[in-house]
Every structure is written in C-alpha cells, then in structure tokens.
Tab-separated table of C-alpha atoms and ligand atoms in Angstrom:
chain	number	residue	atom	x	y	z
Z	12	UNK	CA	-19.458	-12.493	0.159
Z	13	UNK	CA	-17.844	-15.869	0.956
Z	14	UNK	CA	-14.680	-17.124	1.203
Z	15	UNK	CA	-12.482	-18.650	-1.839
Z	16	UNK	CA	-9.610	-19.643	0.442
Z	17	UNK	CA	-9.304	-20.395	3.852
Z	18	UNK	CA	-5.938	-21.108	5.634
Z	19	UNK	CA	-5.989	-22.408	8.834
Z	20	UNK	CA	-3.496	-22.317	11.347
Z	21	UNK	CA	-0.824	-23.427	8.767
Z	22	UNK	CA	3.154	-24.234	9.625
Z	23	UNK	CA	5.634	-25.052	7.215
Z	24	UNK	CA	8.981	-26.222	7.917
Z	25	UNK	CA	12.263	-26.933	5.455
Z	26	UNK	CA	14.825	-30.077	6.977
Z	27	UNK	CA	17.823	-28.708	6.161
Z	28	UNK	CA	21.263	-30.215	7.174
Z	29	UNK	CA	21.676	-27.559	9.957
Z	30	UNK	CA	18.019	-28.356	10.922
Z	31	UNK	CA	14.694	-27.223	11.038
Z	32	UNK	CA	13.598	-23.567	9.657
Z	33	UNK	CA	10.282	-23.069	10.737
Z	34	UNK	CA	9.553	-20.723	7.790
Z	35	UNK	CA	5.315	-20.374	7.948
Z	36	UNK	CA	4.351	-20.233	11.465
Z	37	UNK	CA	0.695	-21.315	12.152
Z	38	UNK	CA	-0.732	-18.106	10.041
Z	39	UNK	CA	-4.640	-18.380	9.148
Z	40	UNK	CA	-6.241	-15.746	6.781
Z	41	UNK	CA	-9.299	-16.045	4.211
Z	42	UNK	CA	-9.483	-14.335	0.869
Z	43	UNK	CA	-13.802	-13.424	-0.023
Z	44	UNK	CA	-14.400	-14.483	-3.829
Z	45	UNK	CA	-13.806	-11.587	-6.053
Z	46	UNK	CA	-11.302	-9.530	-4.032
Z	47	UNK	CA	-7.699	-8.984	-3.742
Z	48	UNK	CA	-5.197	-9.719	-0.649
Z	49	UNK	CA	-1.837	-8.647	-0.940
Z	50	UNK	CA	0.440	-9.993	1.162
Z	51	UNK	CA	3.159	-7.793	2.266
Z	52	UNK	CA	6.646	-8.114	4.008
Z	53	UNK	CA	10.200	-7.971	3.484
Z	54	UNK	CA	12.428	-11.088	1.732
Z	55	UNK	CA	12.363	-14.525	4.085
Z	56	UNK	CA	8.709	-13.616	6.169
Z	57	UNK	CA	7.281	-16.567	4.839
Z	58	UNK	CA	5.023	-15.033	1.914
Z	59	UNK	CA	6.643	-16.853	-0.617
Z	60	UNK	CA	6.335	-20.352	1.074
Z	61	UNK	CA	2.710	-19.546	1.611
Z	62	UNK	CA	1.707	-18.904	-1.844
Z	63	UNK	CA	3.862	-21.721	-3.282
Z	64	UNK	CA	2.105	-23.793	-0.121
Z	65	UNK	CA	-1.569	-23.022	-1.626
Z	66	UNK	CA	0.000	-24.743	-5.255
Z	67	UNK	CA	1.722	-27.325	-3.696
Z	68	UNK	CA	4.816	-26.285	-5.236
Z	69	UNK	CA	6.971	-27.257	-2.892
Z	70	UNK	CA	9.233	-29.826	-2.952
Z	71	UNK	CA	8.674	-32.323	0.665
Z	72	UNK	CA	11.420	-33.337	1.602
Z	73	UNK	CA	12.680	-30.864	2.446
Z	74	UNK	CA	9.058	-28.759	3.002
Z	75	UNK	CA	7.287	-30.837	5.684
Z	76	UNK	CA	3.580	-28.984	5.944
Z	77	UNK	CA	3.794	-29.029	9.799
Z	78	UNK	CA	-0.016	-28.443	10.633
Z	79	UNK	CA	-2.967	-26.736	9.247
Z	80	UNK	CA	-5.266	-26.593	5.864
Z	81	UNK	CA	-5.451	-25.115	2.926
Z	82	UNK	CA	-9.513	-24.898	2.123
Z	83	UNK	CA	-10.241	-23.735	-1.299
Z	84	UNK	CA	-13.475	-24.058	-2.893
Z	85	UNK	CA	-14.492	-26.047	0.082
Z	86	UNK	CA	-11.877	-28.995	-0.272
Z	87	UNK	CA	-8.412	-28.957	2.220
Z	88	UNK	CA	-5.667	-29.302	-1.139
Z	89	UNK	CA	-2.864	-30.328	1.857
Z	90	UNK	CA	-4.960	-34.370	1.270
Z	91	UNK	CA	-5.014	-33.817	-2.658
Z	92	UNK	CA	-2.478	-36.392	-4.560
Z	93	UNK	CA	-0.136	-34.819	-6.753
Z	94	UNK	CA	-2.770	-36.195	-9.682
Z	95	UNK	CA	-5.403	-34.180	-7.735
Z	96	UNK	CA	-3.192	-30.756	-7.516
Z	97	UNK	CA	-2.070	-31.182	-11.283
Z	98	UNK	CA	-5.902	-30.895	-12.538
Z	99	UNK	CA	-6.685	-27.635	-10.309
Z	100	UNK	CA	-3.069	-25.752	-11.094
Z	101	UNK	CA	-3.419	-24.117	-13.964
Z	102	UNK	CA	-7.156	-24.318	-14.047
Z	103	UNK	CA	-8.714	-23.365	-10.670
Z	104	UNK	CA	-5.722	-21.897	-9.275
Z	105	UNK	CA	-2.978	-20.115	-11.408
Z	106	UNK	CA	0.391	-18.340	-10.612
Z	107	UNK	CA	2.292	-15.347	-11.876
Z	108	UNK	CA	5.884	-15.463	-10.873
Z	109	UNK	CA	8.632	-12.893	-10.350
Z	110	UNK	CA	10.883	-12.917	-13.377
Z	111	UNK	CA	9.313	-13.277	-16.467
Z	112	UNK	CA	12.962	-13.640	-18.023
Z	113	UNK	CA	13.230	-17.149	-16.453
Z	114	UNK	CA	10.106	-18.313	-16.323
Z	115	UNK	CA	9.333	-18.528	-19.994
Z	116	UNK	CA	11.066	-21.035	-22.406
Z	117	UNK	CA	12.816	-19.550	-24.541
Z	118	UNK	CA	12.128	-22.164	-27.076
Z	119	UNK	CA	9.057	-21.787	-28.038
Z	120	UNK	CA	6.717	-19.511	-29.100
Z	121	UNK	CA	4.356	-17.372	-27.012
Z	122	UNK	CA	1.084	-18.233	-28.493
Z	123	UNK	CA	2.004	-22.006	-27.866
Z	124	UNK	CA	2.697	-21.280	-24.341
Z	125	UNK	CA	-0.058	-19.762	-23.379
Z	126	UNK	CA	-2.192	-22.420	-24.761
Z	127	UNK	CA	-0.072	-25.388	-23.616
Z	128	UNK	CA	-1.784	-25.383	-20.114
Z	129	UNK	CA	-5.286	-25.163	-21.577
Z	130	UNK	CA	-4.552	-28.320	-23.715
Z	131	UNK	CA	-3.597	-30.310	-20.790
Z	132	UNK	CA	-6.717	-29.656	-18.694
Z	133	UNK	CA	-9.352	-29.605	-22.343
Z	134	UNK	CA	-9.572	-31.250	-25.403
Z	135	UNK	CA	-9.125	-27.959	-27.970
Z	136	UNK	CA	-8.212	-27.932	-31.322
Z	137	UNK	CA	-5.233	-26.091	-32.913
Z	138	UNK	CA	-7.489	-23.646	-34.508
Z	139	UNK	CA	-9.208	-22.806	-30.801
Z	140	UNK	CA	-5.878	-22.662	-29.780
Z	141	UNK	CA	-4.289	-20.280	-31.516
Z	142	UNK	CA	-7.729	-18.184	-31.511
Z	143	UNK	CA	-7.382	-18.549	-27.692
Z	144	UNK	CA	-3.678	-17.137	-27.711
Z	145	UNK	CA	-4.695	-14.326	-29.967
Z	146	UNK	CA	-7.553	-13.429	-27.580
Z	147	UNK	CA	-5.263	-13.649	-24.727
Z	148	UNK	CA	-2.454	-11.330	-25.897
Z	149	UNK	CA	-5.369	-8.818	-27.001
Z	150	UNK	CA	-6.487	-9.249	-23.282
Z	151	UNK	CA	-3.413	-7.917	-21.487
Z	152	UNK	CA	-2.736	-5.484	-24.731
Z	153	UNK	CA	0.047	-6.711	-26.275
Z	154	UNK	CA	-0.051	-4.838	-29.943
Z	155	UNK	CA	-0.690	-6.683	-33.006
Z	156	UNK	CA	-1.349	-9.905	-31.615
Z	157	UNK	CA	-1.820	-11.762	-34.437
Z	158	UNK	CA	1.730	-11.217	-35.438
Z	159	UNK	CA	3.557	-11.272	-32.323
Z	160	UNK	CA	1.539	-14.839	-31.175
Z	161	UNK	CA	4.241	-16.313	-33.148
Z	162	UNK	CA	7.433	-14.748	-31.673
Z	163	UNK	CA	9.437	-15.876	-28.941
Z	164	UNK	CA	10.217	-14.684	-25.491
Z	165	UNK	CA	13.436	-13.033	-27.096
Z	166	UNK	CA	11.350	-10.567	-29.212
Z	167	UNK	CA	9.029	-9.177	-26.522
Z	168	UNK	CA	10.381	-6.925	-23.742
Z	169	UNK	CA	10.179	-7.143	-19.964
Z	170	UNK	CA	7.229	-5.421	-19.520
Z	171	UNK	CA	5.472	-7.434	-22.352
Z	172	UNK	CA	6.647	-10.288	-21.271
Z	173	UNK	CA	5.036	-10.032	-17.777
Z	174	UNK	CA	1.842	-9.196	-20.080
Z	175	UNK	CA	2.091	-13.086	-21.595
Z	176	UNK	CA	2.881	-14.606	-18.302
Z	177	UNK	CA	-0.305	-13.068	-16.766
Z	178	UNK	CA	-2.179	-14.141	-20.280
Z	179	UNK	CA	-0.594	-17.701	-19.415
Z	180	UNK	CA	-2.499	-17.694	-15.733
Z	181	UNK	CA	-5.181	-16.196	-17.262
Z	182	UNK	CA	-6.130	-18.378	-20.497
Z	183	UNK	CA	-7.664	-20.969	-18.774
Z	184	UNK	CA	-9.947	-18.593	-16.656
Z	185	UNK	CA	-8.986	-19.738	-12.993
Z	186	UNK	CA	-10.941	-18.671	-10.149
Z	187	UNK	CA	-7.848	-17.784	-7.981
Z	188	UNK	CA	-4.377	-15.829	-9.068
Z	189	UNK	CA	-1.340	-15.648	-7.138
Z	190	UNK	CA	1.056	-13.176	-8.300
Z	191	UNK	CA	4.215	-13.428	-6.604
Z	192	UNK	CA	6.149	-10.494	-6.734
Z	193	UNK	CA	4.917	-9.618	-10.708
Z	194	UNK	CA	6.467	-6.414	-10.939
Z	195	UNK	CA	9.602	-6.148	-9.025
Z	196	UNK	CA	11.665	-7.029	-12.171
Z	197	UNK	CA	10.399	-4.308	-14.066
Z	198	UNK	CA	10.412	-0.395	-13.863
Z	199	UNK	CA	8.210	1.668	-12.225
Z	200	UNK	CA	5.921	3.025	-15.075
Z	201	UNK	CA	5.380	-0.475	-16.390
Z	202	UNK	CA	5.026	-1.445	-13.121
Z	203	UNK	CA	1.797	0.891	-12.823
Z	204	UNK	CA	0.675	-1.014	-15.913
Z	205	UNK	CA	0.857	-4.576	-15.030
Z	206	UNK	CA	-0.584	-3.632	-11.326
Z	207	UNK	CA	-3.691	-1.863	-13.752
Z	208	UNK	CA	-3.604	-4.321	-16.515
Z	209	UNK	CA	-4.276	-6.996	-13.588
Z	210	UNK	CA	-7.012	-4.670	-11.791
Z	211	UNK	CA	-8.926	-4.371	-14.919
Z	212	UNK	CA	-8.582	-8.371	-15.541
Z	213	UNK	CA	-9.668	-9.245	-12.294
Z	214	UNK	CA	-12.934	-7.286	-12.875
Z	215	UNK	CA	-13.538	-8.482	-16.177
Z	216	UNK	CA	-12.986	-11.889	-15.474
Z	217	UNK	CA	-14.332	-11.711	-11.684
Z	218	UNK	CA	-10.932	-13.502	-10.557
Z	219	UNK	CA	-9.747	-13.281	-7.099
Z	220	UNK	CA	-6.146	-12.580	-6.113
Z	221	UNK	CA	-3.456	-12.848	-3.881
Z	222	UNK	CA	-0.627	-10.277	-4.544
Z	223	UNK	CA	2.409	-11.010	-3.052
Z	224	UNK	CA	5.106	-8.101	-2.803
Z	225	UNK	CA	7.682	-6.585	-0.504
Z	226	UNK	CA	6.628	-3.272	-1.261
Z	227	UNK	CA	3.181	-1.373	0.875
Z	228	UNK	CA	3.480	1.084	-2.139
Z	229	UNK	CA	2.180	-1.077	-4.825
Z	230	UNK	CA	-0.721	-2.454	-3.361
Z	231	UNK	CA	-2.376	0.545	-2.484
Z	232	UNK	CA	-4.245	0.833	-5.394
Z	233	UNK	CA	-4.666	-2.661	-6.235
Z	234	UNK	CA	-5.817	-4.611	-3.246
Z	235	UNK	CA	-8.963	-4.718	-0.963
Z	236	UNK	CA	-7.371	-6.535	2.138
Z	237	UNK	CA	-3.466	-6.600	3.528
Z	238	UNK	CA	-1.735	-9.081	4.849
Z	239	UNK	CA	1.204	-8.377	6.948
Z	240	UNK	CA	4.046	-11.284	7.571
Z	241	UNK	CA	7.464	-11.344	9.366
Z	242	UNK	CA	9.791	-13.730	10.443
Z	243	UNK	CA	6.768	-16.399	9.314
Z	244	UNK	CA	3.710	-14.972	11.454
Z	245	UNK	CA	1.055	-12.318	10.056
Z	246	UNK	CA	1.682	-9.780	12.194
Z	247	UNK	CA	-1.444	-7.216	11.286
Z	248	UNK	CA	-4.409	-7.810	8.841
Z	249	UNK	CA	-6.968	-5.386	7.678
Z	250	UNK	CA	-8.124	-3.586	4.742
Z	251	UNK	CA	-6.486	-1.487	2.794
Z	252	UNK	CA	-7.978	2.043	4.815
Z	253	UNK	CA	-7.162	0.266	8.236
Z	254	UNK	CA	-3.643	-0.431	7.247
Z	255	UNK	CA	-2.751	2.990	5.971
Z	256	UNK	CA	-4.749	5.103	7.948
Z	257	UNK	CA	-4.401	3.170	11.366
Z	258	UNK	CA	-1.780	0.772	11.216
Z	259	UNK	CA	-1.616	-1.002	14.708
Z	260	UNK	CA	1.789	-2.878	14.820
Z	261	UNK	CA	5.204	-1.220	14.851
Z	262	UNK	CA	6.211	-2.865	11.966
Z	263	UNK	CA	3.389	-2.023	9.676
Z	264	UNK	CA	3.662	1.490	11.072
Z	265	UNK	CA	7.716	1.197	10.144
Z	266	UNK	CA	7.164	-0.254	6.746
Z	267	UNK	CA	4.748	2.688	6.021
Z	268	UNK	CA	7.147	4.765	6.811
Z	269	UNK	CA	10.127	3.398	4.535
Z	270	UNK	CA	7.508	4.246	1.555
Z	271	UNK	CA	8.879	6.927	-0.782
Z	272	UNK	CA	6.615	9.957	-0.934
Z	273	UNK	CA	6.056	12.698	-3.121
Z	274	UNK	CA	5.583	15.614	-0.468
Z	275	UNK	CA	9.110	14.471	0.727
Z	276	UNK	CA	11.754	16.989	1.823
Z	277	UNK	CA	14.656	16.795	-0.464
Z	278	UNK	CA	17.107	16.477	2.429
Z	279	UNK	CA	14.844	13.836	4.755
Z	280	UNK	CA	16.354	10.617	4.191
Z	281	UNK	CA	14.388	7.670	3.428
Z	282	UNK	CA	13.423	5.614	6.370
Z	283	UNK	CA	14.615	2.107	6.871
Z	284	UNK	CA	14.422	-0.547	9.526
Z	285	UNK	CA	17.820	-1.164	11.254
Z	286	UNK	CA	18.401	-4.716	11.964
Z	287	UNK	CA	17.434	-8.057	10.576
Z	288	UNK	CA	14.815	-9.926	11.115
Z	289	UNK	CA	15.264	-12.976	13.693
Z	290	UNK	CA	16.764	-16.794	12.475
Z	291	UNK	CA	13.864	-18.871	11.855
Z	292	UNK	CA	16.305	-21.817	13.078
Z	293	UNK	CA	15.270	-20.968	16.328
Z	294	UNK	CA	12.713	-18.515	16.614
Z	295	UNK	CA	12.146	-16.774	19.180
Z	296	UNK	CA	10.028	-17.391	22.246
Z	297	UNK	CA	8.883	-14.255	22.604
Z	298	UNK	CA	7.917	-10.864	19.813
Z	299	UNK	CA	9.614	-11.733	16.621
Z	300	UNK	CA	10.100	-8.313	16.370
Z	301	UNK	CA	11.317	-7.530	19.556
Z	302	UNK	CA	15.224	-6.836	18.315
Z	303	UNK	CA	13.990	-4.207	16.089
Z	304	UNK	CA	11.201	-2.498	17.428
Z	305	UNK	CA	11.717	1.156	19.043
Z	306	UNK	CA	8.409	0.403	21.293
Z	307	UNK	CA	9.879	-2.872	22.778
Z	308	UNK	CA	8.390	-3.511	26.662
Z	309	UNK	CA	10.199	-6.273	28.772
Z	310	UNK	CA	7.143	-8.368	28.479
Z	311	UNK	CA	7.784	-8.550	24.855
Z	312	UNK	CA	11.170	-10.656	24.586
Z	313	UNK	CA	9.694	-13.696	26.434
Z	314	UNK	CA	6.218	-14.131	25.557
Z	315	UNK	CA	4.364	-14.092	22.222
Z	316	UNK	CA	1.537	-11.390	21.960
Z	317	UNK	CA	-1.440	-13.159	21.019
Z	318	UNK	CA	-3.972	-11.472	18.399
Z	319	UNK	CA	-6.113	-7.956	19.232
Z	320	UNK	CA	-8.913	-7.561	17.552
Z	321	UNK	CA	-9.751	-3.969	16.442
Z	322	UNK	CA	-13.086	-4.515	14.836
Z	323	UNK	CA	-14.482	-5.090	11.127
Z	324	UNK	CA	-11.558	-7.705	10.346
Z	325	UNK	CA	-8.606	-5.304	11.429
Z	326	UNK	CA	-6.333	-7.284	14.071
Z	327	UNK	CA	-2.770	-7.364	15.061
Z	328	UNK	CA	-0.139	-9.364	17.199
Z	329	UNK	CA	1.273	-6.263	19.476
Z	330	UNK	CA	2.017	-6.354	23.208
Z	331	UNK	CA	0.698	-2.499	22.338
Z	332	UNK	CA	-2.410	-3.367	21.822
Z	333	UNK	CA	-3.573	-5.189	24.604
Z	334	UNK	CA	-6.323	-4.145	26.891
Z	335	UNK	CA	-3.483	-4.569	30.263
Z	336	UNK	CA	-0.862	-2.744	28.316
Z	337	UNK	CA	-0.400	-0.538	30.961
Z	338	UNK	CA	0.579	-3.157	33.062
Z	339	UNK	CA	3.231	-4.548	30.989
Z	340	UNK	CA	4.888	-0.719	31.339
Z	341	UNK	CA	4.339	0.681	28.560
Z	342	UNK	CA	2.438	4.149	28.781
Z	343	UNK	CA	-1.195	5.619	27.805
Y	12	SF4	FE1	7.229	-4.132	19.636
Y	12	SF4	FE2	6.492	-5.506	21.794
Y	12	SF4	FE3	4.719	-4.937	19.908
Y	12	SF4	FE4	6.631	-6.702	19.458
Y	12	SF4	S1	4.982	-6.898	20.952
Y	12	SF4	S2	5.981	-5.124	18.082
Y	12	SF4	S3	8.345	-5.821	20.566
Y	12	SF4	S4	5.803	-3.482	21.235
C-alpha cells in the first residue's frame, strides 16, 4: 500500500512577543492511502498545528515552518503558492473542524454550503448543485433531505450539524480528510455516530484520514495507525493492537490508563496525569516528559532519547527502551 502523506522531519514555530514557541518539533510520520491515523495527545502537543500545517492554514507571521516537508501525492505543499494550496483544499485535501456551531454561517443555507466549495474548484450548474447537496445530506443520513437542504444551521442540531460539516469535506470527494477533534463538542452516543458515520464514508468513498483527538478512547474503533504527540514530538507510533496491547512509552501507557472503563470499580478513581506538560518557550534539553513521568532515570533530564524501533512500524522515544538501559540505571 503506498503512502498518501509523508511528513518529514517537520518544525513549526509561532514569533510571539515573548518569543519563539517551538510548537511542532521535527515529527515525521506517513499515512498509506486508504487508512486512518489518529493522532492522539492532550491540548498544546502540537496536533493541531500539524494538521492545520498539512492545509496551510496557518497564518506566517507568526507560524514560521522551521524545517521539513509536507509530501502529499508526491508534491512537498510547504513550496505551493497560496494559488496552488487554494485549488487542492477543499478538493484533494479537506478538513472537519471541532465546533460545528462556529464553523458554519449561519446565514445561509446548508445545501448552499455544502456545494459552495464544489463550485469554486468545477463548473456545475444549480440543478447539479442542489442534486449534489441532496446526495450529500442522504450520505451522512440526515432525514428528509430534500426538505432540510434548505434550512439553516439554526434548524439542525449539534449532532446533525457535524453530519453537514463532514458532507461539506466530503462533497467534493477528496482523497485526504482531517478531522480535528469532530466529536468533542457533542455527546457521547452521537459521538459513536459521527466516529461510524465517518468509518462507513471512508470505505465507501476509499478516503484516507487523519483523526485528530485528545481522547485514546475514540479511536479505537476507528483508526488503523496511532500517533502519539506531546509537548510537539511524537512520542510512540504504531497500530492500533501495538498501542493498546503493548504500549512502549510512559505516557501512552499513562494515557491508557486515564481511559474510562466499563469493568471499573465503583470506588477506583479515574486516573490522571499530575503535572503539566513542559513550556514550549524553552523546551527542554532533555525527555519532554521527564517532570511527569513515574519511570524517570537521571539520564533522562539532560539528553533526548532518540527513536527504538520495536518492529512492523511500532517505535517510541523512551530512555526505557533502549538496548543499554541498564546502564542508564534503570532495572530489568
Ligand atoms: Fe520517562 Fe525517561 Fe522514558 Fe522520558 S525517557 S518517558 S523520562 S523513562
């Protein structure tokens, strides 16, 4: 299977008054056509900033794209003009983002916003148009959808609402979707509905995705590969078995933990991660996670752990995990 994205040793800064927040720091990944990577860590890793890197969404200054590239389809978008990026957003590459509240206008209706980024990118007639729409809303099951193509964001609620911004990404069939954080505004059981209504989307339409969340328990079902980011570094990758049945790094292993679970003890408290993650003003020199981590060697404070590889794509950035472990004093 090949590769639909390839980031390479990317680092993105923001020039702030204060100075210089290093907030993606040289991460490289690859996403195989077809497949989904979610991308997992808590608020301020860097996830974010890398999915609004691969759209070119940021604003520079005060984003300054440090190093790296950002392959996709075999052409680095960090040299496309702005001209360039305009043709492919919306068309090649599409985005879902958090709060479907904000993020439709409230002014007009639905059908004419799903087809409004269609028009811009092919010559269709209002009659294709509004067929288009229709098609769309019957796509992500939104009832009646000859009726309701009319209405406006005010008439639909949350959950449907989340169902037209994915039919927005969607209508003009792009080959990648980034969904940044697509549920976390809604409740759980219509949660479990977007997360399937985007499954069974992705294999009708063969679109690969990138899933962006804070939370390990909604990817579970819904991705092939994990990504795991904090303080601006992937700090474990794998699939979806290697990351819940063997995660390597402390921090995957912690966030695991913090997931609510069914079999859980009424009085066991839910597990959180004391502390906060490091200032990306000055990072530091050594383990990001070194502050925070209950394994923590002397080694690890000064000087970054590079990559281990585990085999079959599973790798993570642990002092832990390296062969001379033992010599760093930590035990067998
Ligand atoms: Fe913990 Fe050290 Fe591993 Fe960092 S490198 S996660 S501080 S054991």
């Amino acid at each position: 299977m090949d590769n639909i994205l390839e980031v390479k040793n990317l680092c993105v800064s923001f020039e702030t008054f204060f100075g210089e927040v290093e907030a993606v720091r040289d991460i490289s990944f690859s996403l195989k056509r077809g497949t989904t990577l979610a991308i997992v860590g808590e608020s301020g890793c860097g996830k974010s900033v890398t999915a609004n890197s691969i759209m070119q969404l940021l604003q520079s200054p005060p984003a300054v794209y440090k190093q790296g590239e950002i392959i996709f389809e075999g052409e680095d978008l960090l040299k496309k003009s702005e001209n360039e990026m305009v043709e492919i957003r919306g068309n090649n590459i599409s985005m879902v983002f958090q709060d479907p509240m904000t993020s439709l206008n409230p002014t007009m209706n639905v059908g004419k916003q799903i087809v409004e980024g269609v028009k811009s990118h092919k010559n269709i007639s209002a009659k294709e148009g509004h067929e288009l729409a229709i098609e769309m809303l019957r796509k992500v099951s939104v009832p009646q959808p000859e009726s309701r193509v009319k209405q406006y964001p005010h008439e639909f609620s949350g959950g449907m609402r989340q169902r037209v911004m994915i039919a927005i990404a969607m209508a003009a069939n792009p080959q990648l979707l980034i969904a940044d954080e697509p549920t976390t505004a809604l409740d759980v059981t219509v949660q479990a509905q977007i997360l399937n209504l985007m499954k069974d989307l992705k294999e009708q339409m063969g679109t690969s995705i990138i899933l962006i969340t804070h939370d390990l328990g909604v990817v579970a079902d819904m991705s092939d590969y994990i990504l795991v980011m904090y303080a601006g570094q992937i700090v474990e990758q794998g699939t979806i078995d290697q990351i819940f049945s063997n995660p390597k790094h402390p921090y995957t292993q912690k966030l695991l933990q913090a997931v609510p679970r069914l079999t859980m003890d009424k009085k066991e408290s839910l597990h959180s991660i004391p502390g906060t993650p490091p200032d990306l003003f000055k990072p530091p020199a050594g383990c990001a996670f070194f502050d925070r981590c209950h394994k923590a060697m002397v080694i690890c404070e000064e000087n970054m752990p590079e990559f281990q590889d585990h085999g079959e794509g599973h790798c993570s950035r642990c002092w832990l995990n390296h062969p001379s472990y033992v010599e760093y004093g930590g035990e067998k």
